[in-house]
Coordinates of C-alpha atoms in Angstrom, one line a residue:
M1 CA -1.8 -0.4 -20.2
P2 CA -5.2 -1.0 -21.6
W3 CA -7.0 -0.4 -18.3
E4 CA -7.4 2.7 -16.1
A5 CA -4.3 3.4 -14.0
R6 CA -3.4 5.7 -11.2
W7 CA 0.3 6.3 -10.5
L8 CA 1.7 7.7 -7.3
R9 CA 5.2 9.2 -6.9
W10 CA 6.6 6.8 -4.3
P11 CA 10.4 6.5 -4.3
D12 CA 11.8 3.0 -3.6
F13 CA 12.3 2.3 0.1
R14 CA 10.6 5.5 1.0
L15 CA 7.1 6.9 1.6
P16 CA 4.7 8.5 -0.9
S17 CA 5.9 11.9 -2.0
D18 CA 2.3 13.2 -1.5
R19 CA 0.8 11.4 1.4
A20 CA -2.7 13.0 1.0
A21 CA -2.8 11.8 -2.7
A22 CA -1.6 8.3 -1.5
R23 CA -4.4 8.1 1.1
E24 CA -7.0 9.2 -1.6
A25 CA -5.7 6.6 -4.1
L26 CA -5.6 3.8 -1.6
R27 CA -9.1 4.6 -0.3
E28 CA -10.3 4.6 -3.9
A29 CA -8.6 1.3 -4.6
W30 CA -10.2 -0.2 -1.4
E31 CA -13.7 1.1 -2.4
R32 CA -13.3 -0.1 -6.0
A33 CA -12.1 -3.6 -4.9
G34 CA -15.6 -4.2 -3.6
S35 CA -17.0 -4.5 -7.1
E36 CA -14.0 -4.8 -9.5
R37 CA -10.4 -6.0 -9.8
V38 CA -7.8 -3.7 -8.5
E39 CA -4.1 -4.0 -8.9
V40 CA -1.4 -2.6 -6.6
A41 CA 2.2 -2.9 -7.8
C42 CA 5.7 -1.5 -7.5
G43 CA 9.1 -2.4 -9.0
G44 CA 10.0 -5.2 -6.6
G45 CA 6.6 -6.1 -5.2
R46 CA 7.6 -5.9 -1.5
G47 CA 8.3 -2.5 0.0
R48 CA 5.8 -0.1 -1.6
T49 CA 3.4 -2.8 -2.6
G50 CA 3.5 -4.4 0.9
T51 CA 3.0 -1.0 2.5
A52 CA 0.0 -0.2 0.2
L53 CA -1.5 -3.6 1.0
A54 CA -1.1 -3.0 4.7
C55 CA -2.8 0.3 4.4
L56 CA -5.7 -1.4 2.5
A57 CA -5.9 -4.0 5.3
V58 CA -6.3 -1.1 7.8
L59 CA -9.1 0.3 5.7
D60 CA -10.7 -3.1 5.7
G61 CA -10.6 -3.4 9.5
V62 CA -7.2 -4.9 10.4
P63 CA -5.9 -2.8 13.4
G64 CA -3.0 -0.6 12.3
P65 CA -0.4 -2.2 14.6
E66 CA -1.3 -5.6 13.1
A67 CA -1.4 -4.7 9.5
V68 CA 2.2 -5.4 8.6
A69 CA 2.1 -8.8 10.3
Y70 CA -1.1 -9.5 8.4
V71 CA 0.4 -8.7 5.0
R72 CA 3.5 -10.7 5.8
A73 CA 1.4 -13.7 6.8
H74 CA -0.9 -13.5 3.7
Y75 CA 1.2 -11.9 1.0
D76 CA 5.0 -12.0 1.5
P77 CA 7.1 -12.5 4.7
R78 CA 9.5 -9.7 3.5
A79 CA 6.8 -7.2 2.7
V80 CA 7.0 -3.7 4.1
E81 CA 10.8 -3.2 4.1
T82 CA 11.6 -0.2 6.2
P83 CA 10.8 1.1 9.7
W84 CA 9.1 4.2 8.3
Q85 CA 7.0 2.1 5.9
R86 CA 5.9 0.1 8.9
R87 CA 5.0 3.2 10.9
F88 CA 3.1 4.7 7.9
A89 CA 1.0 1.6 7.6
A90 CA 0.4 1.3 11.3
A91 CA -0.8 4.9 11.5
F92 CA -2.9 4.8 8.3
A93 CA -6.5 5.9 8.7

């Protein structure tokens, strides 16, 4: 890709392999989104992407328990695919 990228090891239907690195990367994405375009993506665009978007919503002030519903309402009704992804997003800080 011709733009700066940051990759996280995050197996499909799972959680990030390194949760501290994921928190750092998502916090950086949230901070950078205030002044530049930021892209979040995974292979299917629902599970991992939805979970990351829910975490970004929490950083932006959406209460953790409401973050998944927020992403499903504003991004994709099937976003955040597994119970552990939902719990990860709800507890994100």
